[in-house]
Every structure is written in C-alpha cells, then in structure tokens.
Amino acid sequence: MAMAALRREGRRFATPLLSSPIRSSLISHSQEQAPNGVRSISTQVVRNRMKSVKNIQKITKAMKMVAASKLRAIQTRAENSRGLWQPFTALLGDSPSVNVKKSVIVTVSSDKGLCGGINSTSVKISRILHKLSSGPEKETKYVILGEKAKAQLIRDSKDDISLSITELQKNPLNYSQVSVLADDILKNVEFDALRIVFNKFHSVVQFMPTVSTVLSPEIVEREAEAGGKLGELDSYEIEGAETKGEVLQNLAEFQFSCILFNGVLENACSEQGARMSAMDSSSRNAGDMLDRLTLTYNRTRQASITTELIEIISGASALEG
Amino acid sequence: MTLNLCVLTPNRIVWDSEVKEIILSTNSGQIGVLPNHAPIATAVDIGILRIRLNDQWVTMALMGGFARIGNNKITILVNDAEKSSDIDPEEAQQTLEIAEANLSKAEGKRQLIEANLSLRRARTRVEAINMLSQ
C-alpha cells in the first residue's frame, strides 16, 4: 500500500523534479563534483574539509586561551617594572631627538609567530629610525632581540647588524638575565645613544610602538652643558665614587638595563595580547567557513538524495508503463 | 615636613611611604638623610638601609643600585631589596656559609669576583636580621 502510494506520488513529482531546482544545484556544484553524470561524490570532499576546518578552529581557540593565561601572568610583572625607569626619566629627561654620531637601535621582537602585526611595526620603526639617523659621518647599527625581527632585518640590512640574540623567553624573564644581556651589549657595541624599540602594552587590544633613548655618559655631559632637563643634573651633588664621570657611567648602565628589562616585558605582554586577538579572529573566521561549508554539505546531500529518488522513481515508472 | 621614600626593584615596589629619617650606605660610607636634605645623586652599595618611622627602626638589605634625594623625596633603585622581617635567619645563615665555601673554592678572576659579591650579599642579609633583633 505504501509502495503504491509512493509510486503514485513519484509519478506526480517525476516531471517537475527534473526542472530548474536540480539543474541549478548541479551547476553550482559542478566545480566541486567530478565529471558530470556521476552522482554523489562531493559529500565526502566537503565532509573532509569541514573536519579540517573544525580542527583548526579548536587549535586556534586553545592557542587563544593559552595566550590569555600567559598574558595575565606577565602583565603584573610588566606593570611593576614600569616604576623602575620613571625616576631615570625624571632625573635625566628623555631626549629622542638628540644629535649623535653613533646610534645603536635595539629592536625587541618575539621569537614565535602568529602574533599579528607587532613585529612588523617594530621593524618598520627601526628602519625609519635608521634612515633618520643616517647621514654624513653618522653611523647606525642594529642590535636585535628575537627571531622575527632578525628574519626581517637580515634581508636588507645584514651589514648593519652588530649583535642578535634569540630565545629570550626560554626561561621566564628575570632581571639578572636581562642585566647580563645589557652588559654584553654595552661591552660589544660602541654607542653615543641607544634607542630601544618595543611595543608598549596599553591594553589587550592596544599596543603602541615606543622608542626609549639612553644616552652615553659623554653625551649626557654635553647635553647638561647645553641646558634643559639635563642641566638640572648639576644641581645634584654627586656622591658615591671618585669622579662624576664614573657615577654617570654606572648610572647609564643601570638605566639601560632597567629600560631594557621593562621593554622586554612590555613586548612580551604585547606579543601575548596580539596573539590572543589574532587567534580570536582566526577562530571566528573558521566558524564562518564552517557555517558556509555546512550549507554546501546539506545542499549536496539533498541533491544526491533527490537524484537517487528520481532514478528509482523513473526506473519504477519505466517498468510499469 | 616628612620625607617620602620609594624603594624600587626591577620586580616590584618594595617600599613607598613617608618616613622620618633614613640611613643609607653608599660607596663612600654611610649617610643619614633628614628632611630638607640637599639634593644628591649617589650610588648605593650592597648594604643595610635603616628607616625610621616614629622612633621605630626598620632594616632592609639592599643589593646595590642608585639613590636620588630631591626636595624631601628619596628614590632608591636597587637590583634587589629584602625587608629584614622577610628574611629567614636560618636560611640566611646557610646562604652565608655556602657563599664562604664558594669563595674558598673559587678559581680565576671572574669566579673570585662573583664569589665575593655573593658573600657580601649573604653577609648583608645576616646583618639585617641581627640588627633587627638588637
């Protein structure tokens, strides 16, 4: 009884079914299907794609959560270290536009990728600084911290790189490690002014590229005579060593290691924040792709079912009459 | 008319409040700072910092750094600082003994200098605790 009813239904549907809906769906999936005439192949293809997109979404979601937890851990330390360089700026002032012969640009970047555009912005700013401070009798060198900036800068400024250090974050960052690093840099590189380029962490979605300047003691003396903020340095009586020059030297070294420590911490924070937002947009994108693929999958599935039904029904109707 | 004291290390702010007087040990000896001191910028040696708040002295062990004394505002930046109340006496004594043993074992100029520094640091910590108990 049911079969007879189905056959009757089938005869009624046989002709209209062969019209436009199927043809359009067949045409729209012609790229995904194999040669025309073969029935249901693309459900497997679409299902594979859906599985891989879903896996990618899971991975990016997990990476976002890992980045969020790392960010929380390192954010408090970065904020604590901010108080360190403020007295230096209060005492010595910040003079980014000082005119020096030998400047060294210290670029802080990350080792791992997938963190948005922060490394590219740091490299861009470093290149701009390099151009600004090059000229007759002026010389600029790079010191690179982190794998990503090294990869970008080694392509066109290979000769200007004097020192490059990678794998900073293997052990959790601490001040003694950074001060040893600062010592290394000071020993190996001659400089009049050091400019440290890093991404300062303002909030989870905002990272501003910043440049901090550290002057060598001789330049501090020169600028102190010129007046301005550094001129007030003379109003302080210097105690603690034999000569004022020695104290200034120690001060400059200490200032460099403090600022470098703060810069490295802030950059690590920015890296985790940028990675969080990059992974978040990537998961959302994967979700969108998954929705579209699901629609495609359902359409293909229904098309193949309809084709089968048509064949059965037309076969049955051919048998009958 | 009180001094404002700020002791900062790279990892955290150790002290930030108003005090009556401090005694700081620099490379050229100990200096006492009272309100309205002349402006000074000085290097701080590995030693003890004594802080007086209302007739009560607090001791802190400092591991070298810088100090700036402005108009009634003192900023001390050090590599590390520990309040004597935070130091465990037995652990400090042990560290001192280990540092002394390392010094006698040290070979080569660099190791000698490092061993000397760690010995001074350990000695400062022990002194901080002893001073507290006095």
Short mmCIF file of C-alpha atoms in Angstrom, two decimals:
data_model
loop_
_atom_site.label_atom_id
_atom_site.label_comp_id
_atom_site.label_asym_id
_atom_site.label_seq_id
_atom_site.Cartn_x
_atom_site.Cartn_y
_atom_site.Cartn_z
CA MET A 1 0.00 0.00 0.00
CA ALA A 2 2.67 2.41 0.92
CA MET A 3 4.75 1.49 -2.08
CA ALA A 4 1.81 2.06 -4.41
CA ALA A 5 1.21 5.47 -2.86
CA LEU A 6 4.88 6.30 -3.25
CA ARG A 7 4.79 5.26 -6.86
CA ARG A 8 1.74 7.47 -7.44
CA GLU A 9 3.50 10.33 -5.68
CA GLY A 10 6.60 9.66 -7.69
CA ARG A 11 4.73 9.89 -10.99
CA ARG A 12 3.28 13.22 -9.93
CA PHE A 13 6.69 14.54 -8.94
CA ALA A 14 8.63 12.97 -11.73
CA THR A 15 8.29 15.75 -14.27
CA PRO A 16 8.53 18.88 -12.08
CA LEU A 17 11.55 17.47 -10.29
CA LEU A 18 13.57 17.39 -13.42
CA SER A 19 13.19 21.13 -13.82
CA SER A 20 15.26 24.04 -12.58
CA PRO A 21 15.99 23.36 -8.87
CA ILE A 22 18.09 20.33 -9.53
CA ARG A 23 19.73 21.74 -12.58
CA SER A 24 20.83 24.87 -10.73
CA SER A 25 22.17 22.92 -7.80
CA LEU A 26 24.00 20.58 -10.14
CA ILE A 27 25.50 23.51 -11.97
CA SER A 28 26.53 25.37 -8.84
CA HIS A 29 28.43 22.38 -7.57
CA SER A 30 29.94 21.45 -10.88
CA GLN A 31 33.33 22.67 -9.71
CA GLU A 32 33.25 20.54 -6.64
CA GLN A 33 31.90 17.45 -8.35
CA ALA A 34 33.78 15.11 -10.58
CA PRO A 35 32.76 14.76 -14.25
CA ASN A 36 29.09 15.40 -14.93
CA GLY A 37 26.88 12.41 -14.80
CA VAL A 38 28.43 10.93 -11.69
CA ARG A 39 26.07 11.12 -8.78
CA SER A 40 27.09 11.74 -5.20
CA ILE A 41 30.82 12.26 -4.71
CA SER A 42 31.23 15.65 -3.11
CA THR A 43 29.72 14.88 0.28
CA GLN A 44 32.95 13.12 1.16
CA VAL A 45 35.07 16.02 -0.06
CA VAL A 46 33.02 18.59 1.82
CA ARG A 47 33.00 16.49 4.94
CA ASN A 48 36.79 16.27 4.90
CA ARG A 49 37.07 19.99 4.56
CA MET A 50 34.66 20.51 7.43
CA LYS A 51 36.66 18.21 9.66
CA SER A 52 39.92 20.02 8.99
CA VAL A 53 38.35 23.46 9.48
CA LYS A 54 36.84 22.30 12.76
CA ASN A 55 40.23 21.07 13.94
CA ILE A 56 41.81 24.37 13.05
CA GLN A 57 39.12 26.17 14.99
CA LYS A 58 39.80 24.03 18.05
CA ILE A 59 43.52 24.69 17.83
CA THR A 60 43.16 28.44 17.48
CA LYS A 61 40.71 28.56 20.36
CA ALA A 62 43.17 26.69 22.54
CA MET A 63 46.02 28.98 21.50
CA LYS A 64 43.91 31.99 22.41
CA MET A 65 43.29 30.62 25.90
CA VAL A 66 46.96 29.82 26.39
CA ALA A 67 47.91 33.32 25.30
CA ALA A 68 45.32 34.81 27.68
CA SER A 69 46.72 32.92 30.66
CA LYS A 70 50.31 33.82 29.80
CA LEU A 71 49.27 37.43 29.43
CA ARG A 72 47.76 37.50 32.89
CA ALA A 73 50.94 36.11 34.39
CA ILE A 74 53.28 38.56 32.72
CA GLN A 75 51.12 41.65 32.92
CA THR A 76 51.59 42.20 36.64
CA ARG A 77 55.36 41.96 36.28
CA ALA A 78 55.40 44.45 33.43
CA GLU A 79 53.40 46.94 35.47
CA ASN A 80 55.71 46.51 38.42
CA SER A 81 58.74 47.15 36.31
CA ARG A 82 57.29 50.35 34.95
CA GLY A 83 58.09 52.17 38.14
CA LEU A 84 61.74 51.47 37.54
CA TRP A 85 62.53 53.75 34.66
CA GLN A 86 60.39 56.66 35.75
CA PRO A 87 62.99 58.06 38.18
CA PHE A 88 65.54 57.96 35.38
CA THR A 89 63.32 59.95 33.09
CA ALA A 90 62.62 62.35 35.93
CA LEU A 91 66.33 62.81 36.52
CA LEU A 92 67.77 62.70 33.04
CA GLY A 93 64.83 63.51 30.79
CA ASP A 94 64.05 61.71 27.57
CA SER A 95 65.64 63.21 24.50
CA PRO A 96 64.73 61.20 21.44
CA SER A 97 65.90 63.83 19.02
CA VAL A 98 69.42 64.17 20.30
CA ASN A 99 72.02 64.64 17.64
CA VAL A 100 74.67 61.95 17.89
CA LYS A 101 77.26 60.35 15.71
CA LYS A 102 76.89 56.73 16.63
CA SER A 103 73.47 55.46 17.45
CA VAL A 104 72.51 51.90 18.10
CA ILE A 105 68.96 50.70 17.61
CA VAL A 106 67.90 47.83 19.86
CA THR A 107 64.87 46.13 18.37
CA VAL A 108 62.85 43.92 20.69
CA SER A 109 60.69 41.34 18.99
CA SER A 110 59.21 37.93 19.58
CA ASP A 111 60.60 34.52 18.75
CA LYS A 112 57.37 32.84 17.77
CA GLY A 113 54.98 33.94 15.08
CA LEU A 114 51.19 34.08 14.79
CA CYS A 115 51.08 37.25 16.84
CA GLY A 116 49.56 39.77 14.50
CA GLY A 117 51.49 42.74 13.19
CA ILE A 118 53.59 43.79 16.17
CA ASN A 119 56.91 42.55 14.84
CA SER A 120 56.39 44.23 11.50
CA THR A 121 55.62 47.55 13.20
CA SER A 122 58.77 47.29 15.32
CA VAL A 123 60.89 46.58 12.26
CA LYS A 124 59.26 49.40 10.35
CA ILE A 125 60.00 51.88 13.13
CA SER A 126 63.57 50.61 13.41
CA ARG A 127 64.09 51.14 9.70
CA ILE A 128 62.67 54.66 9.91
CA LEU A 129 64.98 55.46 12.82
CA HIS A 130 67.89 54.09 10.88
CA LYS A 131 67.08 56.36 7.97
CA LEU A 132 66.59 59.36 10.23
CA SER A 133 69.89 58.93 11.97
CA SER A 134 71.99 58.13 8.94
CA GLY A 135 73.87 60.76 7.11
CA PRO A 136 77.39 62.04 6.63
CA GLU A 137 79.63 60.94 9.50
CA LYS A 138 76.78 59.31 11.27
CA GLU A 139 76.58 55.62 11.83
CA THR A 140 73.73 53.44 12.94
CA LYS A 141 73.83 49.83 13.98
CA TYR A 142 71.20 47.30 14.95
CA VAL A 143 71.07 45.01 17.94
CA ILE A 144 68.27 42.53 17.53
CA LEU A 145 66.46 40.62 20.24
CA GLY A 146 64.13 37.93 18.94
CA GLU A 147 63.90 35.71 15.93
CA LYS A 148 61.22 37.54 13.98
CA ALA A 149 62.97 40.89 13.66
CA LYS A 150 66.18 39.08 12.80
CA ALA A 151 64.50 37.32 9.90
CA GLN A 152 63.12 40.57 8.56
CA LEU A 153 66.16 42.79 9.05
CA ILE A 154 68.73 40.29 7.88
CA ARG A 155 67.36 40.51 4.38
CA ASP A 156 68.30 44.07 3.59
CA SER A 157 70.45 45.41 6.42
CA LYS A 158 72.74 42.49 7.03
CA ASP A 159 75.87 44.60 7.42
CA ASP A 160 74.35 46.91 9.96
CA ILE A 161 73.52 44.22 12.46
CA SER A 162 76.14 44.06 15.15
CA LEU A 163 74.52 41.64 17.57
CA SER A 164 71.47 39.43 17.52
CA ILE A 165 70.07 37.45 20.40
CA THR A 166 67.30 34.89 20.19
CA GLU A 167 65.39 32.55 22.50
CA LEU A 168 64.99 35.12 25.25
CA GLN A 169 61.88 33.56 26.67
CA LYS A 170 63.15 30.06 27.15
CA ASN A 171 63.39 30.68 30.88
CA PRO A 172 60.93 33.04 32.48
CA LEU A 173 62.22 36.59 32.15
CA ASN A 174 64.07 37.93 35.15
CA TYR A 175 66.19 40.94 35.81
CA SER A 176 69.54 39.18 36.27
CA GLN A 177 69.31 37.58 32.83
CA VAL A 178 68.47 40.90 31.20
CA SER A 179 71.20 42.76 33.06
CA VAL A 180 73.76 40.22 31.83
CA LEU A 181 72.43 40.79 28.34
CA ALA A 182 72.68 44.56 28.78
CA ASP A 183 76.28 44.14 29.93
CA ASP A 184 77.04 42.13 26.82
CA ILE A 185 75.58 44.76 24.56
CA LEU A 186 77.40 47.58 26.32
CA LYS A 187 80.69 45.77 26.07
CA ASN A 188 80.49 44.85 22.43
CA VAL A 189 78.92 47.90 20.90
CA GLU A 190 80.20 51.44 20.81
CA PHE A 191 77.46 53.96 21.04
CA ASP A 192 76.60 57.54 21.77
CA ALA A 193 72.90 56.91 22.06
CA LEU A 194 70.90 53.74 22.38
CA ARG A 195 67.38 53.64 21.10
CA ILE A 196 65.24 50.77 22.27
CA VAL A 197 62.26 49.98 20.05
CA PHE A 198 59.50 47.88 21.58
CA ASN A 199 55.71 47.62 21.71
CA LYS A 200 54.30 49.15 24.85
CA PHE A 201 51.32 47.40 26.31
CA HIS A 202 48.45 49.82 26.90
CA SER A 203 45.59 47.35 26.91
CA VAL A 204 44.66 43.98 25.49
CA VAL A 205 43.79 45.48 22.14
CA GLN A 206 46.21 48.40 22.04
CA PHE A 207 49.97 48.16 21.64
CA MET A 208 51.89 51.32 20.86
CA PRO A 209 55.36 51.09 19.35
CA THR A 210 57.67 53.13 21.58
CA VAL A 211 61.25 54.32 21.46
CA SER A 212 63.26 54.84 24.64
CA THR A 213 66.55 56.64 24.43
CA VAL A 214 69.55 56.01 26.65
CA LEU A 215 72.49 58.33 26.28
CA SER A 216 76.08 57.50 26.94
CA PRO A 217 77.79 59.46 29.76
CA GLU A 218 79.76 61.72 27.44
CA ILE A 219 76.64 62.84 25.66
CA VAL A 220 74.94 63.40 28.99
CA GLU A 221 77.74 65.77 29.93
CA ARG A 222 77.47 67.55 26.62
CA GLU A 223 73.74 67.96 26.89
CA ALA A 224 73.99 69.00 30.51
CA GLU A 225 76.07 71.94 29.46
CA ALA A 226 73.55 72.79 26.81
CA GLY A 227 70.88 73.19 29.46
CA GLY A 228 67.37 71.89 29.61
CA LYS A 229 66.33 68.96 31.73
CA LEU A 230 69.82 67.54 31.91
CA GLY A 231 71.13 70.89 33.08
CA GLU A 232 69.38 70.30 36.35
CA LEU A 233 71.62 67.30 36.88
CA ASP A 234 74.33 69.63 38.02
CA SER A 235 72.19 70.88 40.83
CA TYR A 236 72.57 67.42 42.37
CA GLU A 237 75.71 66.82 44.31
CA ILE A 238 77.14 63.54 43.13
CA GLU A 239 78.46 61.24 45.79
CA GLY A 240 79.48 57.68 45.81
CA ALA A 241 82.54 57.45 43.63
CA GLU A 242 85.67 59.33 42.86
CA THR A 243 84.57 61.26 39.84
CA LYS A 244 81.28 62.42 38.44
CA GLY A 245 82.06 60.64 35.19
CA GLU A 246 82.25 57.28 36.89
CA VAL A 247 78.93 57.74 38.62
CA LEU A 248 77.37 58.82 35.34
CA GLN A 249 78.77 55.73 33.67
CA ASN A 250 77.26 53.46 36.30
CA LEU A 251 74.03 55.36 36.09
CA ALA A 252 73.87 54.96 32.32
CA GLU A 253 74.49 51.22 32.58
CA PHE A 254 71.87 50.78 35.24
CA GLN A 255 69.43 52.88 33.28
CA PHE A 256 70.00 50.80 30.17
CA SER A 257 69.40 47.50 31.92
CA CYS A 258 66.25 48.80 33.66
CA ILE A 259 64.80 50.19 30.45
CA LEU A 260 65.71 47.04 28.55
CA PHE A 261 64.05 44.90 31.20
CA ASN A 262 60.89 46.95 31.06
CA GLY A 263 60.96 46.95 27.24
CA VAL A 264 61.32 43.18 27.04
CA LEU A 265 58.49 42.60 29.50
CA GLU A 266 56.16 45.03 27.74
CA ASN A 267 56.94 43.47 24.39
CA ALA A 268 56.19 40.02 25.76
CA CYS A 269 52.83 41.31 27.03
CA SER A 270 52.04 42.87 23.67
CA GLU A 271 53.01 39.63 21.95
CA GLN A 272 50.58 37.60 24.04
CA GLY A 273 47.83 40.19 23.60
CA ALA A 274 48.32 40.34 19.84
CA ARG A 275 48.35 36.57 19.65
CA MET A 276 45.10 36.45 21.61
CA SER A 277 43.32 38.77 19.21
CA ALA A 278 44.83 37.10 16.14
CA MET A 279 43.73 33.65 17.30
CA ASP A 280 40.31 35.00 18.23
CA SER A 281 39.68 36.44 14.76
CA SER A 282 41.03 33.23 13.26
CA SER A 283 38.58 31.10 15.26
CA ARG A 284 35.74 33.35 14.25
CA ASN A 285 36.79 33.07 10.62
CA ALA A 286 36.96 29.30 10.92
CA GLY A 287 33.44 29.35 12.40
CA ASP A 288 32.18 31.34 9.40
CA MET A 289 33.82 28.93 6.99
CA LEU A 290 32.29 26.03 8.85
CA ASP A 291 28.80 27.55 8.51
CA ARG A 292 29.23 28.01 4.79
CA LEU A 293 30.59 24.52 4.37
CA THR A 294 27.68 23.07 6.34
CA LEU A 295 25.23 24.74 4.00
CA THR A 296 27.12 23.39 0.99
CA TYR A 297 27.21 19.95 2.55
CA ASN A 298 23.48 19.91 3.17
CA ARG A 299 22.70 21.07 -0.32
CA THR A 300 24.95 18.43 -1.87
CA ARG A 301 23.47 15.77 0.35
CA GLN A 302 19.92 16.72 -0.57
CA ALA A 303 20.83 16.89 -4.24
CA SER A 304 22.24 13.38 -4.16
CA ILE A 305 19.20 12.05 -2.34
CA THR A 306 16.93 13.71 -4.87
CA THR A 307 18.92 12.23 -7.75
CA GLU A 308 18.61 8.78 -6.26
CA LEU A 309 14.89 9.20 -5.75
CA ILE A 310 14.46 10.34 -9.34
CA GLU A 311 16.30 7.34 -10.64
CA ILE A 312 14.29 4.95 -8.54
CA ILE A 313 11.02 6.54 -9.46
CA SER A 314 11.78 6.87 -13.13
CA GLY A 315 13.01 3.30 -13.17
CA ALA A 316 9.81 2.17 -11.47
CA SER A 317 7.64 4.18 -13.81
CA ALA A 318 9.55 2.80 -16.80
CA LEU A 319 8.83 -0.72 -15.59
CA GLU A 320 5.16 -0.02 -15.21
CA GLY A 321 4.38 1.60 -18.42
CA MET B 1 57.87 68.00 56.51
CA THR B 2 58.41 64.29 56.25
CA LEU B 3 60.46 62.51 53.69
CA ASN B 4 58.80 60.43 51.02
CA LEU B 5 60.73 57.21 50.41
CA CYS B 6 60.37 54.95 47.41
CA VAL B 7 62.43 51.76 47.13
CA LEU B 8 62.10 50.07 43.74
CA THR B 9 63.49 46.86 42.35
CA PRO B 10 63.02 45.53 38.82
CA ASN B 11 60.41 43.10 40.04
CA ARG B 12 58.31 45.17 42.38
CA ILE B 13 57.98 48.23 44.57
CA VAL B 14 59.39 47.32 47.95
CA TRP B 15 58.61 50.48 49.91
CA ASP B 16 56.58 53.55 49.21
CA SER B 17 55.58 55.73 52.12
CA GLU B 18 56.57 58.66 54.31
CA VAL B 19 59.42 58.26 56.77
CA LYS B 20 61.19 60.42 59.31
CA GLU B 21 64.83 59.57 58.59
CA ILE B 22 66.89 57.05 56.71
CA ILE B 23 70.47 55.82 56.95
CA LEU B 24 71.85 54.69 53.65
CA SER B 25 75.18 53.04 52.93
CA THR B 26 76.95 54.29 49.84
CA ASN B 27 80.33 53.61 48.29
CA SER B 28 81.89 56.35 50.34
CA GLY B 29 80.37 55.46 53.68
CA GLN B 30 77.03 55.76 55.42
CA ILE B 31 74.93 58.86 55.04
CA GLY B 32 71.97 59.90 57.13
CA VAL B 33 69.16 61.74 55.43
CA LEU B 34 66.81 64.06 57.30
CA PRO B 35 64.07 66.24 55.87
CA ASN B 36 65.30 69.17 53.77
CA HIS B 37 68.49 67.42 52.76
CA ALA B 38 70.50 68.89 49.87
CA PRO B 39 69.83 67.27 46.51
CA ILE B 40 72.15 64.30 45.98
CA ALA B 41 72.50 61.56 43.41
CA THR B 42 74.60 58.70 44.68
CA ALA B 43 75.44 55.07 44.10
CA VAL B 44 74.24 52.64 46.72
CA ASP B 45 76.48 49.81 47.82
CA ILE B 46 75.47 46.30 48.88
CA GLY B 47 74.48 47.08 52.46
CA ILE B 48 71.83 47.90 55.00
CA LEU B 49 69.22 50.61 54.73
CA ARG B 50 67.72 51.73 58.01
CA ILE B 51 64.42 53.53 58.03
CA ARG B 52 62.96 55.37 60.98
CA LEU B 53 59.24 55.80 61.32
CA ASN B 54 58.21 57.48 64.54
CA ASP B 55 61.02 56.13 66.72
CA GLN B 56 60.86 52.68 65.26
CA TRP B 57 63.66 51.47 63.03
CA VAL B 58 63.06 49.12 60.10
CA THR B 59 66.02 47.46 58.41
CA MET B 60 66.28 46.45 54.79
CA ALA B 61 69.07 44.68 52.93
CA LEU B 62 69.89 46.34 49.59
CA MET B 63 71.89 44.74 46.82
CA GLY B 64 73.40 47.74 45.12
CA GLY B 65 71.91 50.44 42.95
CA PHE B 66 71.26 54.16 42.89
CA ALA B 67 69.64 56.71 45.09
CA ARG B 68 68.35 60.16 44.28
CA ILE B 69 67.47 62.58 47.00
CA GLY B 70 65.42 65.53 45.81
CA ASN B 71 63.43 68.04 47.80
CA ASN B 72 62.11 65.75 50.51
CA LYS B 73 61.69 62.89 48.05
CA ILE B 74 64.02 59.89 48.06
CA THR B 75 64.04 57.37 45.25
CA ILE B 76 66.20 54.27 45.66
CA LEU B 77 66.59 51.91 42.72
CA VAL B 78 68.32 48.64 43.57
CA ASN B 79 68.86 45.29 41.98
CA ASP B 80 67.18 43.57 44.88
CA ALA B 81 65.89 44.52 48.31
CA GLU B 82 64.60 42.47 51.22
CA LYS B 83 62.97 43.64 54.41
CA SER B 84 64.67 42.05 57.38
CA SER B 85 61.32 40.77 58.57
CA ASP B 86 61.08 38.79 55.33
CA ILE B 87 64.43 37.08 55.74
CA ASP B 88 64.56 33.69 57.38
CA PRO B 89 67.51 33.66 59.84
CA GLU B 90 68.49 30.04 59.34
CA GLU B 91 68.27 30.25 55.59
CA ALA B 92 70.35 33.44 55.59
CA GLN B 93 72.99 31.78 57.76
CA GLN B 94 73.10 28.79 55.43
CA THR B 95 73.46 31.03 52.39
CA LEU B 96 76.32 32.79 54.13
CA GLU B 97 78.12 29.54 54.79
CA ILE B 98 77.62 28.36 51.22
CA ALA B 99 78.93 31.70 49.94
CA GLU B 100 82.03 31.43 52.13
CA ALA B 101 82.66 27.90 50.90
CA ASN B 102 82.31 29.07 47.31
CA LEU B 103 84.78 31.86 47.89
CA SER B 104 87.45 29.47 49.12
CA LYS B 105 86.81 27.23 46.14
CA ALA B 106 86.76 29.98 43.53
CA GLU B 107 89.36 29.94 40.81
CA GLY B 108 90.03 32.55 38.26
CA LYS B 109 89.39 36.25 38.49
CA ARG B 110 85.78 36.21 37.38
CA GLN B 111 84.68 33.49 39.78
CA LEU B 112 86.55 35.25 42.55
CA ILE B 113 84.69 38.49 41.94
CA GLU B 114 81.34 36.74 41.74
CA ALA B 115 82.01 34.75 44.89
CA ASN B 116 82.98 37.95 46.67
CA LEU B 117 79.77 39.64 45.62
CA SER B 118 77.56 36.78 46.74
CA LEU B 119 79.44 36.66 50.02
CA ARG B 120 78.76 40.34 50.61
CA ARG B 121 75.12 39.90 49.76
CA ALA B 122 74.75 36.95 52.13
CA ARG B 123 76.57 38.86 54.85
CA THR B 124 74.28 41.84 54.39
CA ARG B 125 71.22 39.69 54.85
CA VAL B 126 72.56 38.15 58.04
CA GLU B 127 73.48 41.59 59.34
CA ALA B 128 69.98 42.85 58.63
CA ILE B 129 68.47 40.15 60.80
CA ASN B 130 71.00 40.70 63.58
CA MET B 131 70.32 44.41 63.57
CA LEU B 132 66.61 43.81 63.86
CA SER B 133 66.99 41.67 66.91
CA GLN B 134 69.09 44.30 68.69
#
